[in-house]
Amino acid sequence: MQLTAAETRKIIRIADLILASKDLVVFTGAGISTESGIPDFRSPGGIWTRFDPDDFTIQKYVSDPESQRKQWSLLEEGSLINAQPNRAHYAVAELERMGKLTCVITQNIDNLHQKAGNSPEKVLELHGTFGWTRCMSCGSRYTSELMLGRFRGNREIPHCDHCSGLIKPDVVFFGESLPSGTLEQASHCSQACDLFIVIGSSLVVYPAAFMPAYAKQSGADLVIINNSQTDMDSQADVVVQGSAGETMENILSRVRAGLCV
Ligand code: NAD
Ligand code: ZN
């Protein structure tokens, strides 16, 4: 799509910020993955129009077999596990290859940053991942593929091989705390960076949404790329209201050109 002069100026400004940055953090939400066919939560057609958020509380999961079955059916549906990265994920992976990326802090559970080529140790998953499952008693981890195979076989919720504890997808349910080490690392990176780029997040889910505020308060430049307004737009240095994929592709071609001069 043809960019207006004002949009082009914003793309150039963001590319210049990236080229000048010594410590870049990218922060992503469900909006970076909608172009991969995974609906976000809050837009029309989003996950909450098909599933009841009450079924995703940890209290319900441990006590209600029906809620357990709904979780495993969502996992089985495969829309998250089988999704493929899009232009925006590949752009973030390219930033790492250029040596420009300190880390990606993501609220997503879809593993698409790693599939696009980001190193696992650079991806801080604040809300866990659908690619893995965990025993609620002893903490043993199993791939979702393994446990899904068992669920498909007998339609029973899988239990742990070591202690027979209940297995749950390794994602943070409502009512559960975020993984403390990851949250600490993400907070530290947000406070230490000089450039913080939000891609595809409504910035309403806390504590994840504290991260851009930490970055801004610590003196970093803040860029927000989202196709609708966010509560932090007024604090951002550059706001692009548009598609994550197209915007990141445009930014990356400018960054590549800048690295060649
Ligand atoms: P959100 O649904 O609250 O917000 C997503 C934002 O992205 C919205 O403001 C929307 O306007 C914008 N958006 C949608 N498509 C876009 C596109 N193509 N380009 C640019 N912007 C686009 O999501 P959130 O802020 O991540 O918070 C909600 C919670 O949803 C998180 O906790 C996350 O764990 C979970 N979630 C994750 C996935 C996933 O893993 N892909 C999917 C759904 C929900
Ligand atoms: Zn166990």
XYZ file of N, CA and C and ligand atoms in Angstrom:
828
model
N 0.842 -1.202 0.000
C 0.000 0.000 0.000
C 0.880 1.256 0.000
N 0.462 2.260 -0.784
C 1.239 3.503 -0.857
C 1.161 4.261 0.478
N 2.317 4.656 1.009
C 2.312 5.394 2.279
C 2.141 6.880 2.015
N 1.479 7.578 2.951
C 1.409 9.032 2.863
C 2.774 9.590 3.283
N 2.977 10.885 3.029
C 4.259 11.500 3.418
C 4.449 11.416 4.934
N 3.362 11.608 5.684
C 3.461 11.574 7.156
C 3.814 10.162 7.629
N 3.220 9.150 6.992
C 3.528 7.760 7.379
C 4.980 7.428 7.051
N 5.434 7.891 5.881
C 6.825 7.635 5.495
C 7.790 8.270 6.499
N 7.456 9.479 6.952
C 8.328 10.150 7.937
C 8.426 9.317 9.220
N 7.293 8.750 9.628
C 7.304 7.937 10.861
C 8.166 6.687 10.689
N 8.039 6.054 9.516
C 8.837 4.840 9.254
C 10.332 5.184 9.295
N 10.689 6.303 8.672
C 12.108 6.717 8.654
C 12.581 7.022 10.078
N 11.718 7.694 10.847
C 12.095 8.042 12.230
C 12.348 6.766 13.039
N 11.456 5.779 12.901
C 11.629 4.534 13.677
C 12.904 3.811 13.226
N 13.126 3.755 11.903
C 14.347 3.095 11.401
C 15.586 3.804 11.952
N 15.557 5.130 11.991
C 16.710 5.883 12.533
C 16.911 5.572 14.019
N 15.803 5.482 14.754
C 15.911 5.148 16.183
C 16.545 3.762 16.353
N 16.134 2.813 15.498
C 16.699 1.452 15.583
C 18.197 1.483 15.259
N 18.556 2.228 14.201
C 19.973 2.281 13.810
C 20.827 2.907 14.909
N 20.247 3.878 15.629
C 21.026 4.561 16.683
C 21.010 3.789 18.001
N 20.078 2.857 18.139
C 19.889 2.195 19.438
C 21.029 1.231 19.769
N 21.373 1.183 21.062
C 22.383 0.223 21.526
C 21.705 -0.884 22.331
N 20.437 -0.689 22.673
C 19.753 -1.654 23.537
C 18.252 -1.612 23.236
N 17.860 -2.446 22.269
C 16.479 -2.422 21.774
C 15.672 -3.581 22.348
N 14.502 -3.243 22.893
C 13.565 -4.266 23.365
C 12.295 -4.168 22.527
N 11.839 -5.320 22.025
C 10.555 -5.385 21.305
C 9.555 -6.062 22.225
N 8.349 -5.516 22.275
C 7.301 -6.047 23.164
C 6.101 -6.391 22.291
N 5.665 -7.641 22.318
C 4.592 -8.025 21.398
C 3.361 -8.566 22.122
N 2.205 -8.361 21.463
C 0.944 -8.896 21.963
C 0.229 -9.638 20.848
N -0.979 -10.019 21.122
C -1.742 -10.873 20.203
C -1.850 -10.272 18.801
N -1.774 -8.917 18.704
C -1.934 -8.254 17.410
C -0.821 -8.558 16.424
N 0.352 -9.018 16.899
C 1.415 -9.361 15.928
C 1.093 -10.699 15.257
N 0.208 -11.479 15.857
C -0.059 -12.825 15.333
C -1.388 -12.950 14.601
N -2.182 -11.871 14.540
C -3.466 -12.001 13.829
C -3.231 -12.261 12.339
N -2.126 -11.704 11.786
C -1.836 -11.938 10.364
C -1.325 -13.366 10.120
N -1.122 -14.118 11.210
C -0.803 -15.547 11.088
C -2.061 -16.386 11.282
N -3.203 -15.714 11.387
C -4.469 -16.449 11.499
C -4.893 -16.770 12.919
N -4.170 -16.211 13.916
C -4.580 -16.444 15.309
C -5.364 -15.220 15.772
N -6.637 -15.391 16.102
C -7.394 -14.210 16.508
C -6.868 -13.634 17.819
N -6.963 -12.303 17.996
C -6.607 -11.748 19.311
C -7.803 -11.919 20.236
N -7.708 -11.374 21.441
C -8.777 -11.605 22.415
C -9.931 -10.638 22.244
N -9.590 -9.391 21.955
C -10.603 -8.352 22.134
C -11.249 -7.848 20.848
N -10.617 -8.101 19.697
C -11.223 -7.626 18.446
C -12.442 -8.487 18.111
N -13.327 -7.992 17.209
C -14.469 -8.819 16.796
C -13.961 -10.145 16.215
N -14.595 -11.256 16.581
C -14.130 -12.577 16.121
C -13.019 -13.122 16.994
N -12.618 -12.356 18.012
C -11.533 -12.761 18.910
C -11.929 -13.965 19.765
N -10.903 -14.473 20.497
C -11.081 -15.723 21.240
C -12.232 -15.640 22.239
N -12.401 -14.438 22.830
C -13.465 -14.334 23.848
C -14.875 -14.308 23.257
N -14.973 -14.240 21.926
C -16.316 -14.351 21.355
C -16.683 -15.830 21.180
N -15.660 -16.728 21.290
C -15.947 -18.160 21.115
C -15.786 -18.950 22.409
N -14.938 -18.441 23.313
C -14.705 -19.145 24.576
C -15.036 -18.212 25.729
N -15.469 -18.807 26.841
C -15.816 -18.009 28.015
C -14.564 -17.842 28.888
N -14.135 -16.579 29.139
C -12.920 -16.391 29.944
C -13.002 -17.081 31.301
N -14.227 -17.283 31.811
C -14.375 -17.960 33.111
C -13.850 -19.393 33.085
N -13.796 -19.985 31.871
C -13.283 -21.357 31.769
C -11.764 -21.392 31.831
N -11.133 -20.223 31.814
C -9.680 -20.174 31.757
C -9.068 -19.739 33.089
N -9.836 -19.908 34.175
C -9.238 -19.606 35.474
C -8.593 -20.889 35.998
N -7.538 -20.714 36.788
C -6.835 -21.878 37.324
C -7.736 -22.632 38.301
N -8.560 -21.900 39.046
C -9.465 -22.544 40.005
C -10.405 -23.489 39.281
N -10.938 -23.025 38.157
C -11.869 -23.859 37.399
C -11.145 -25.071 36.795
N -9.918 -24.820 36.304
C -9.187 -25.924 35.660
C -8.941 -27.071 36.641
N -8.554 -26.724 37.884
C -8.241 -27.820 38.822
C -9.502 -28.525 39.323
N -10.662 -27.836 39.279
C -11.832 -28.427 39.933
C -12.897 -28.945 38.972
N -12.825 -28.542 37.701
C -13.961 -28.821 36.826
C -13.525 -29.586 35.564
N -13.882 -30.874 35.461
C -13.476 -31.681 34.295
C -13.945 -31.068 32.971
N -15.076 -30.374 32.985
C -15.595 -29.769 31.760
C -14.639 -28.665 31.275
N -14.151 -27.850 32.237
C -13.201 -26.787 31.898
C -11.894 -27.399 31.377
N -11.473 -28.505 31.989
C -10.251 -29.193 31.521
C -10.426 -29.633 30.070
N -11.588 -30.211 29.775
C -11.829 -30.698 28.408
C -11.814 -29.540 27.406
N -12.389 -28.378 27.815
C -12.418 -27.220 26.898
C -10.991 -26.758 26.585
N -10.131 -26.738 27.611
C -8.735 -26.346 27.404
C -8.052 -27.272 26.415
N -8.245 -28.578 26.622
C -7.562 -29.545 25.758
C -8.141 -29.518 24.359
N -9.440 -29.180 24.257
C -10.029 -29.086 22.910
C -9.445 -27.890 22.172
N -9.215 -26.785 22.890
C -8.612 -25.604 22.264
C -7.201 -25.942 21.770
N -6.474 -26.674 22.617
C -5.117 -27.097 22.244
C -5.177 -28.018 21.018
N -6.156 -28.928 21.044
C -6.302 -29.921 19.978
C -6.676 -29.269 18.644
N -7.455 -28.179 18.722
C -7.900 -27.479 17.525
C -6.703 -27.102 16.642
N -5.567 -26.855 17.286
C -4.313 -26.702 16.549
C -4.064 -25.329 15.961
N -5.018 -24.373 16.124
C -4.825 -23.080 15.468
C -3.577 -22.382 16.021
N -3.247 -22.630 17.286
C -2.050 -22.015 17.862
C -0.798 -22.817 17.529
N -0.884 -24.113 17.690
C 0.309 -24.952 17.506
C 0.760 -24.991 16.046
N -0.201 -24.960 15.111
C 0.164 -25.104 13.701
C 0.399 -23.774 12.976
N 0.174 -22.653 13.660
C 0.302 -21.352 12.985
C 1.749 -21.105 12.551
N 1.909 -20.300 11.517
C 3.242 -19.966 10.990
C 3.502 -18.472 11.165
N 4.774 -18.096 11.345
C 5.101 -16.679 11.532
C 4.713 -15.839 10.320
N 4.524 -14.544 10.526
C 4.243 -13.628 9.416
C 5.368 -12.594 9.294
N 5.172 -11.612 8.405
C 6.230 -10.622 8.103
C 6.757 -9.919 9.352
N 5.853 -9.664 10.312
C 6.286 -8.933 11.514
C 7.213 -9.797 12.369
N 6.871 -11.085 12.528
C 7.763 -11.970 13.304
C 9.121 -12.086 12.612
N 9.095 -12.234 11.266
C 10.374 -12.363 10.549
C 11.210 -11.087 10.679
N 10.538 -9.933 10.708
C 11.278 -8.670 10.861
C 11.972 -8.632 12.228
N 11.273 -9.087 13.263
C 11.869 -9.081 14.612
C 13.056 -10.052 14.647
N 12.909 -11.198 13.985
C 14.026 -12.159 13.937
C 15.220 -11.556 13.189
N 14.920 -10.773 12.138
C 16.012 -10.149 11.382
C 16.741 -9.120 12.250
N 16.003 -8.416 13.099
C 16.664 -7.455 14.004
C 17.675 -8.180 14.880
N 17.329 -9.388 15.329
C 18.299 -10.149 16.134
C 19.521 -10.515 15.294
N 19.290 -10.981 14.070
C 20.434 -11.366 13.214
C 21.354 -10.178 12.938
N 20.753 -8.970 12.878
C 21.563 -7.765 12.647
C 22.343 -7.359 13.904
N 22.106 -8.051 15.011
C 22.754 -7.693 16.267
C 22.102 -6.502 16.926
N 20.832 -6.251 16.554
C 20.163 -5.037 17.018
C 19.191 -5.286 18.172
N 19.006 -6.536 18.583
C 17.903 -6.835 19.505
C 18.417 -7.379 20.834
N 18.037 -6.733 21.931
C 18.398 -7.277 23.242
C 17.469 -8.434 23.593
N 16.171 -8.214 23.494
C 15.218 -9.307 23.736
C 13.840 -8.945 23.196
N 13.001 -9.969 23.065
C 11.586 -9.780 22.759
C 10.823 -10.173 24.016
N 10.017 -9.259 24.523
C 9.122 -9.606 25.633
C 7.765 -9.859 24.985
N 7.230 -11.057 25.145
C 5.952 -11.322 24.488
C 4.883 -11.777 25.474
N 3.656 -11.337 25.168
C 2.507 -11.830 25.933
C 1.930 -13.048 25.237
N 2.475 -13.360 24.045
C 1.878 -14.428 23.245
C 2.354 -15.792 23.700
N 1.516 -16.784 23.405
C 1.789 -18.152 23.835
C 1.949 -19.052 22.615
N 2.179 -18.421 21.446
C 2.094 -19.168 20.193
C 3.436 -19.618 19.625
N 4.556 -19.269 20.276
C 5.879 -19.758 19.857
C 6.341 -19.206 18.506
N 5.650 -18.171 17.984
C 5.947 -17.743 16.606
C 7.252 -16.954 16.499
N 7.687 -16.304 17.579
C 8.988 -15.618 17.494
C 10.110 -16.647 17.307
N 10.030 -17.744 18.061
C 11.061 -18.779 17.914
C 10.968 -19.421 16.534
N 9.740 -19.681 16.057
C 9.589 -20.292 14.720
C 10.153 -19.376 13.640
N 10.095 -18.053 13.867
C 10.610 -17.106 12.864
C 12.133 -17.018 12.901
N 12.740 -17.527 13.972
C 14.198 -17.536 14.016
C 14.826 -16.816 15.196
N 14.015 -16.237 16.088
C 14.612 -15.644 17.292
C 15.135 -16.761 18.199
N 16.279 -16.510 18.867
C 16.815 -17.518 19.780
C 15.901 -17.632 20.991
N 15.649 -18.853 21.448
C 14.752 -19.043 22.599
C 15.158 -18.195 23.805
N 16.490 -18.030 24.022
C 16.905 -17.275 25.215
C 16.641 -15.776 25.080
N 16.340 -15.324 23.863
C 16.030 -13.894 23.671
C 14.527 -13.632 23.781
N 13.720 -14.677 23.883
C 12.261 -14.501 23.906
C 11.749 -14.715 25.334
N 11.270 -13.653 25.945
C 10.756 -13.745 27.319
C 9.240 -13.890 27.245
N 8.759 -15.086 27.541
C 7.318 -15.384 27.398
C 6.621 -15.132 28.732
N 6.007 -13.957 28.836
C 5.403 -13.580 30.120
C 4.215 -14.460 30.486
N 3.541 -14.984 29.475
C 2.325 -15.763 29.751
C 2.478 -17.239 29.408
N 3.725 -17.697 29.292
C 3.962 -19.118 29.023
C 3.826 -19.453 27.548
N 3.689 -20.760 27.266
C 3.620 -21.204 25.865
C 2.692 -22.411 25.712
N 1.967 -22.418 24.601
C 1.085 -23.545 24.293
C 1.878 -24.743 23.760
N 3.149 -24.532 23.490
C 3.975 -25.616 22.945
C 4.358 -26.651 23.993
N 4.185 -26.286 25.272
C 4.575 -27.176 26.359
C 3.427 -27.359 27.343
N 3.496 -28.455 28.097
C 2.542 -28.681 29.179
C 3.357 -28.933 30.453
N 2.692 -28.834 31.598
C 3.416 -28.959 32.871
C 2.568 -29.724 33.885
N 3.241 -30.536 34.701
C 2.539 -31.233 35.790
C 2.280 -30.239 36.917
N 1.043 -30.175 37.377
C 0.703 -29.199 38.415
C 1.237 -29.609 39.783
N 1.684 -30.886 39.937
C 2.199 -31.315 41.241
C 3.720 -31.225 41.318
N 4.426 -31.820 40.331
C 5.890 -31.857 40.452
C 6.592 -30.926 39.469
N 5.844 -30.295 38.563
C 6.448 -29.317 37.647
C 7.115 -29.930 36.429
N 7.079 -31.264 36.266
C 7.699 -31.863 35.069
C 7.050 -31.294 33.816
N 7.900 -31.050 32.789
C 7.372 -30.488 31.535
C 7.348 -31.551 30.449
N 6.336 -31.527 29.629
C 6.196 -32.437 28.491
C 5.782 -31.599 27.289
N 6.179 -32.029 26.090
C 5.732 -31.271 24.914
C 4.216 -31.436 24.777
N 3.582 -30.410 24.217
C 2.136 -30.491 23.991
C 1.825 -31.616 23.015
N 2.734 -31.814 22.070
C 2.524 -32.856 21.062
C 2.351 -34.227 21.727
N 3.239 -34.512 22.706
C 3.181 -35.804 23.400
C 1.854 -35.954 24.139
N 1.511 -34.922 24.919
C 0.316 -35.036 25.753
C -0.964 -34.985 24.914
N -0.913 -34.235 23.810
C -2.090 -34.200 22.926
C -2.344 -35.566 22.303
N -1.246 -36.251 21.983
C -1.357 -37.596 21.409
C -2.143 -38.494 22.370
N -1.823 -38.391 23.667
C -2.518 -39.226 24.659
C -3.982 -38.822 24.778
N -4.226 -37.490 24.783
C -5.613 -36.993 24.901
C -6.442 -37.466 23.708
N -5.832 -37.413 22.520
C -6.558 -37.838 21.314
C -6.897 -39.322 21.386
N -5.974 -40.072 22.001
C -6.179 -41.524 22.067
C -7.363 -41.910 22.929
N -7.474 -41.332 24.136
C -8.517 -41.828 25.056
C -9.470 -40.743 25.567
N -9.311 -39.494 25.086
C -10.146 -38.347 25.499
C -10.069 -38.098 27.007
N -9.023 -38.620 27.665
C -8.833 -38.378 29.104
C -7.807 -37.263 29.270
N -8.000 -36.407 30.298
C -7.005 -35.367 30.563
C -5.723 -36.065 31.029
N -4.584 -35.764 30.393
C -3.353 -36.495 30.726
C -2.859 -36.229 32.156
N -2.186 -37.239 32.707
C -1.555 -37.126 34.032
C -0.066 -37.415 33.916
N 0.658 -36.976 34.942
C 2.124 -37.010 34.917
C 2.670 -38.439 35.014
N 3.719 -38.726 34.231
C 4.360 -40.045 34.272
C 5.084 -40.272 35.589
N 5.530 -39.192 36.242
C 6.327 -39.344 37.462
C 5.467 -39.422 38.711
N 4.426 -38.565 38.796
C 3.707 -38.476 40.076
C 2.190 -38.547 39.899
N 1.714 -38.770 38.684
C 0.265 -38.849 38.385
C -0.475 -37.530 38.589
N 0.275 -36.434 38.761
C -0.380 -35.120 38.910
C -1.099 -34.712 37.627
N -2.001 -33.735 37.759
C -2.771 -33.244 36.616
C -1.857 -32.415 35.704
N -1.968 -32.661 34.395
C -1.167 -31.897 33.427
C -1.996 -30.720 32.923
N -1.340 -29.561 32.806
C -2.025 -28.404 32.211
C -1.134 -27.790 31.134
N -1.744 -27.140 30.141
C -0.904 -26.406 29.182
C -0.033 -25.413 29.946
N 1.218 -25.219 29.506
C 2.157 -24.372 30.262
C 1.936 -22.896 29.944
N 0.696 -22.464 30.068
C 0.364 -21.050 29.884
C -0.196 -20.514 31.190
N -0.087 -19.202 31.361
C -0.562 -18.582 32.604
C -2.079 -18.409 32.513
N -2.794 -19.105 33.386
C -4.248 -18.974 33.417
C -4.631 -17.762 34.264
N -5.856 -17.283 34.102
C -6.333 -16.224 35.001
C -6.265 -16.768 36.434
N -5.786 -15.931 37.334
C -5.682 -16.364 38.729
C -4.317 -16.946 39.050
N -3.461 -17.140 38.050
C -2.102 -17.652 38.289
C -1.118 -16.501 38.215
N 0.014 -16.632 38.951
C 1.031 -15.580 38.829
C 1.854 -15.816 37.581
N 2.463 -14.738 37.118
C 3.381 -14.858 35.987
C 4.666 -15.522 36.471
N 5.396 -16.223 35.580
C 6.677 -16.817 35.991
C 7.604 -15.717 36.515
N 8.012 -15.835 37.802
C 8.648 -14.680 38.447
C 9.998 -14.322 37.824
N 10.798 -15.342 37.469
C 12.109 -15.064 36.865
C 11.955 -14.308 35.558
N 11.001 -14.734 34.747
C 10.801 -14.095 33.438
C 10.314 -12.664 33.620
N 9.402 -12.471 34.564
C 8.873 -11.123 34.817
C 9.992 -10.190 35.290
N 10.851 -10.731 36.163
C 11.969 -9.926 36.676
C 12.919 -9.527 35.538
N 13.232 -10.510 34.702
C 14.148 -10.253 33.584
C 13.532 -9.223 32.619
N 12.233 -9.372 32.356
C 11.548 -8.449 31.438
C 11.540 -7.034 32.026
N 11.289 -6.918 33.320
C 11.267 -5.596 33.964
C 12.654 -4.964 33.870
N 13.676 -5.781 34.131
C 15.046 -5.269 34.076
C 15.375 -4.774 32.658
N 15.056 -5.610 31.661
C 15.373 -5.226 30.264
C 14.625 -3.954 29.879
N 13.384 -3.823 30.340
C 12.581 -2.642 29.993
C 13.203 -1.385 30.595
N 13.715 -1.518 31.823
C 14.309 -0.354 32.484
C 15.670 0.010 31.915
N 16.364 -0.994 31.353
C 17.740 -0.750 30.887
C 17.817 -0.322 29.423
N 16.748 -0.542 28.642
C 16.867 -0.334 27.191
C 16.874 1.158 26.837
N 17.312 1.451 25.586
C 17.214 2.846 25.132
C 16.107 3.012 24.083
N 15.570 1.901 23.588
C 14.451 1.954 22.625
C 13.523 0.777 22.896
N 12.230 1.066 22.977
C 11.237 0.037 23.314
C 10.130 0.113 22.260
N 9.944 -0.973 21.523
C 8.951 -0.967 20.432
C 7.823 -1.941 20.748
N 6.613 -1.412 20.880
C 5.425 -2.244 21.118
C 4.832 -2.612 19.757
N 4.536 -3.896 19.555
C 3.871 -4.316 18.306
C 2.629 -5.141 18.641
N 1.449 -4.606 18.308
C 0.217 -5.393 18.411
C -0.234 -5.729 19.814
N -0.298 -4.728 20.672
C -0.846 -4.970 22.015
C -1.760 -3.829 22.403
N -2.896 -4.192 23.020
C -3.821 -3.160 23.487
C -3.291 -2.503 24.769
N -2.252 -3.088 25.368
C -1.621 -2.562 26.591
C -2.628 -2.402 27.730
N -3.513 -3.372 27.869
C -4.472 -3.314 28.989
C -4.287 -4.482 29.952
N -3.401 -5.446 29.607
C -3.210 -6.607 30.481
C -1.962 -6.367 31.342
N -2.168 -6.336 32.669
C -1.056 -6.088 33.606
C -0.683 -7.387 34.292
N 0.578 -7.553 34.742
C 1.656 -6.561 34.771
C 2.399 -6.369 33.443
N 2.058 -7.140 32.400
C 2.813 -6.990 31.142
C 2.847 -5.535 30.686
N 1.705 -4.856 30.797
C 1.611 -3.492 30.261
C 2.408 -2.461 31.085
N 2.991 -2.901 32.219
C 3.895 -1.981 32.933
C 5.195 -1.776 32.158
N 5.560 -2.765 31.308
C 6.896 -2.748 30.674
C 7.155 -1.477 29.859
N 6.226 -1.065 28.963
C 6.506 0.180 28.224
C 6.596 1.392 29.139
N 5.831 1.364 30.232
C 5.903 2.490 31.176
C 7.265 2.511 31.859
N 7.780 1.330 32.248
C 9.119 1.265 32.862
C 10.152 1.843 31.894
N 10.031 1.446 30.616
C 11.014 1.886 29.624
C 10.981 3.403 29.484
N 9.787 3.936 29.356
C 9.636 5.387 29.156
C 10.161 6.155 30.374
N 9.759 5.662 31.577
C 10.217 6.339 32.806
C 11.739 6.315 32.940
N 12.368 5.263 32.364
C 13.832 5.158 32.482
C 14.552 5.899 31.364
N 13.802 6.590 30.522
C 14.439 7.454 29.526
C 14.521 6.869 28.122
N 13.936 5.692 27.893
C 13.984 5.109 26.546
C 12.999 5.825 25.625
N 13.278 5.745 24.321
C 12.275 6.175 23.344
C 11.240 5.068 23.226
N 9.971 5.477 23.084
C 8.874 4.500 23.017
C 8.174 4.605 21.670
N 8.084 3.465 20.972
C 7.382 3.385 19.677
C 6.215 2.412 19.841
N 5.035 2.796 19.365
C 3.878 1.883 19.434
C 3.341 1.656 18.024
N 3.298 0.371 17.627
C 2.736 -0.008 16.326
C 1.523 -0.889 16.613
N 0.350 -0.360 16.362
C -0.882 -1.089 16.692
C -1.979 -0.556 15.784
N -2.923 -1.420 15.372
C -3.920 -0.892 14.437
C -5.088 -0.179 15.118
N -5.046 -0.074 16.446
C -6.032 0.768 17.141
C -5.302 1.546 18.242
N -6.008 2.524 18.815
C -5.355 3.357 19.838
C -5.050 2.551 21.099
N -4.016 2.979 21.845
C -3.759 2.380 23.159
C -3.704 3.511 24.183
N -3.826 3.133 25.453
C -3.797 4.139 26.526
C -2.441 4.821 26.635
N -1.392 4.205 26.040
C -0.051 4.792 26.179
C 0.365 5.629 24.979
N -0.530 5.779 23.997
C -0.153 6.530 22.787
C 0.359 7.932 23.117
N -0.274 8.570 24.106
C 0.112 9.954 24.420
C 1.533 10.040 24.975
N 2.048 8.929 25.517
C 3.412 8.941 26.069
C 4.460 8.495 25.058
N 4.008 8.023 23.895
C 4.954 7.449 22.931
C 5.633 8.538 22.103
N 6.860 8.236 21.643
C 7.586 9.169 20.785
C 7.105 9.054 19.346
N 6.768 7.828 18.930
C 6.186 7.623 17.593
C 5.068 6.592 17.718
N 3.909 6.889 17.136
C 2.790 5.938 17.106
C 2.445 5.680 15.646
N 2.426 4.404 15.258
C 1.959 4.055 13.910
C 0.675 3.264 14.076
N -0.419 3.790 13.533
C -1.657 3.008 13.564
C -1.779 2.266 12.250
N -1.424 0.981 12.252
C -1.461 0.219 11.009
C -1.134 -1.235 11.244
N -1.024 -1.967 10.146
C -0.755 -3.409 10.213
C 0.669 -3.667 10.710
N 0.785 -4.615 11.617
C 2.098 -4.968 12.167
C 3.022 -5.463 11.054
N 2.512 -6.339 10.185
C 3.343 -6.948 9.144
C 3.873 -5.920 8.166
N 2.960 -5.109 7.630
C 3.372 -4.125 6.623
C 4.309 -3.079 7.236
N 3.958 -2.617 8.438
C 4.776 -1.574 9.075
C 6.188 -2.086 9.355
N 6.278 -3.297 9.915
C 7.599 -3.823 10.247
C 8.415 -4.089 8.982
N 7.741 -4.537 7.911
C 8.456 -4.768 6.647
C 9.040 -3.445 6.122
N 8.217 -2.374 6.178
C 8.697 -1.062 5.720
C 9.862 -0.568 6.579
N 9.738 -0.762 7.897
C 10.810 -0.303 8.790
C 12.101 -1.073 8.487
N 11.971 -2.395 8.340
C 13.172 -3.206 8.119
C 13.879 -2.855 6.816
N 13.101 -2.503 5.772
C 13.812 -2.183 4.522
C 14.599 -0.884 4.699
N 14.079 0.045 5.501
C 14.844 1.276 5.799
C 16.073 0.970 6.650
N 15.911 0.076 7.627
C 17.046 -0.253 8.498
C 18.147 -0.911 7.661
N 17.752 -1.850 6.785
C 18.744 -2.514 5.914
C 19.493 -1.479 5.090
N 18.735 -0.529 4.503
C 19.363 0.508 3.671
C 20.329 1.331 4.531
N 19.921 1.634 5.765
C 20.759 2.436 6.665
C 22.030 1.713 7.043
N 21.974 0.390 7.174
C 23.163 -0.377 7.553
C 24.162 -0.446 6.405
N 23.635 -0.255 5.167
C 24.529 -0.382 3.995
C 25.304 0.899 3.716
N 24.834 2.070 4.271
C 25.562 3.305 3.934
C 26.836 3.478 4.751
P -5.206 -7.795 22.824
O -6.122 -8.744 22.113
O -5.689 -7.142 24.052
O -4.730 -6.632 21.825
C -4.263 -6.872 20.544
C -4.111 -5.507 19.859
O -3.542 -5.752 18.595
C -5.431 -4.777 19.656
O -5.293 -3.450 20.136
C -5.641 -4.805 18.140
O -6.215 -3.613 17.663
C -4.212 -4.947 17.639
N -4.069 -5.677 16.371
C -4.774 -6.757 15.930
N -4.305 -7.146 14.724
C -3.307 -6.279 14.388
C -2.455 -6.170 13.266
N -2.516 -7.017 12.235
N -1.535 -5.171 13.255
C -1.448 -4.281 14.285
N -2.239 -4.363 15.375
C -3.146 -5.348 15.438
O -3.867 -8.606 23.060
P -2.689 -8.412 24.133
O -2.406 -6.967 24.330
O -1.626 -9.332 23.700
O -3.279 -8.940 25.497
C -4.183 -9.995 25.589
C -3.729 -11.349 26.088
O -4.002 -12.209 25.020
C -2.313 -11.613 26.374
O -2.280 -12.018 27.683
C -1.902 -12.832 25.493
O -1.320 -13.818 26.320
C -3.181 -13.371 25.016
N -3.352 -13.897 23.651
C -2.308 -14.420 22.965
C -2.483 -14.873 21.667
C -1.310 -15.465 20.947
O -0.471 -16.110 21.562
N -1.190 -15.221 19.630
C -3.732 -14.776 21.044
C -4.793 -14.231 21.783
C -4.576 -13.783 23.081
Zn 4.324 -34.776 38.257
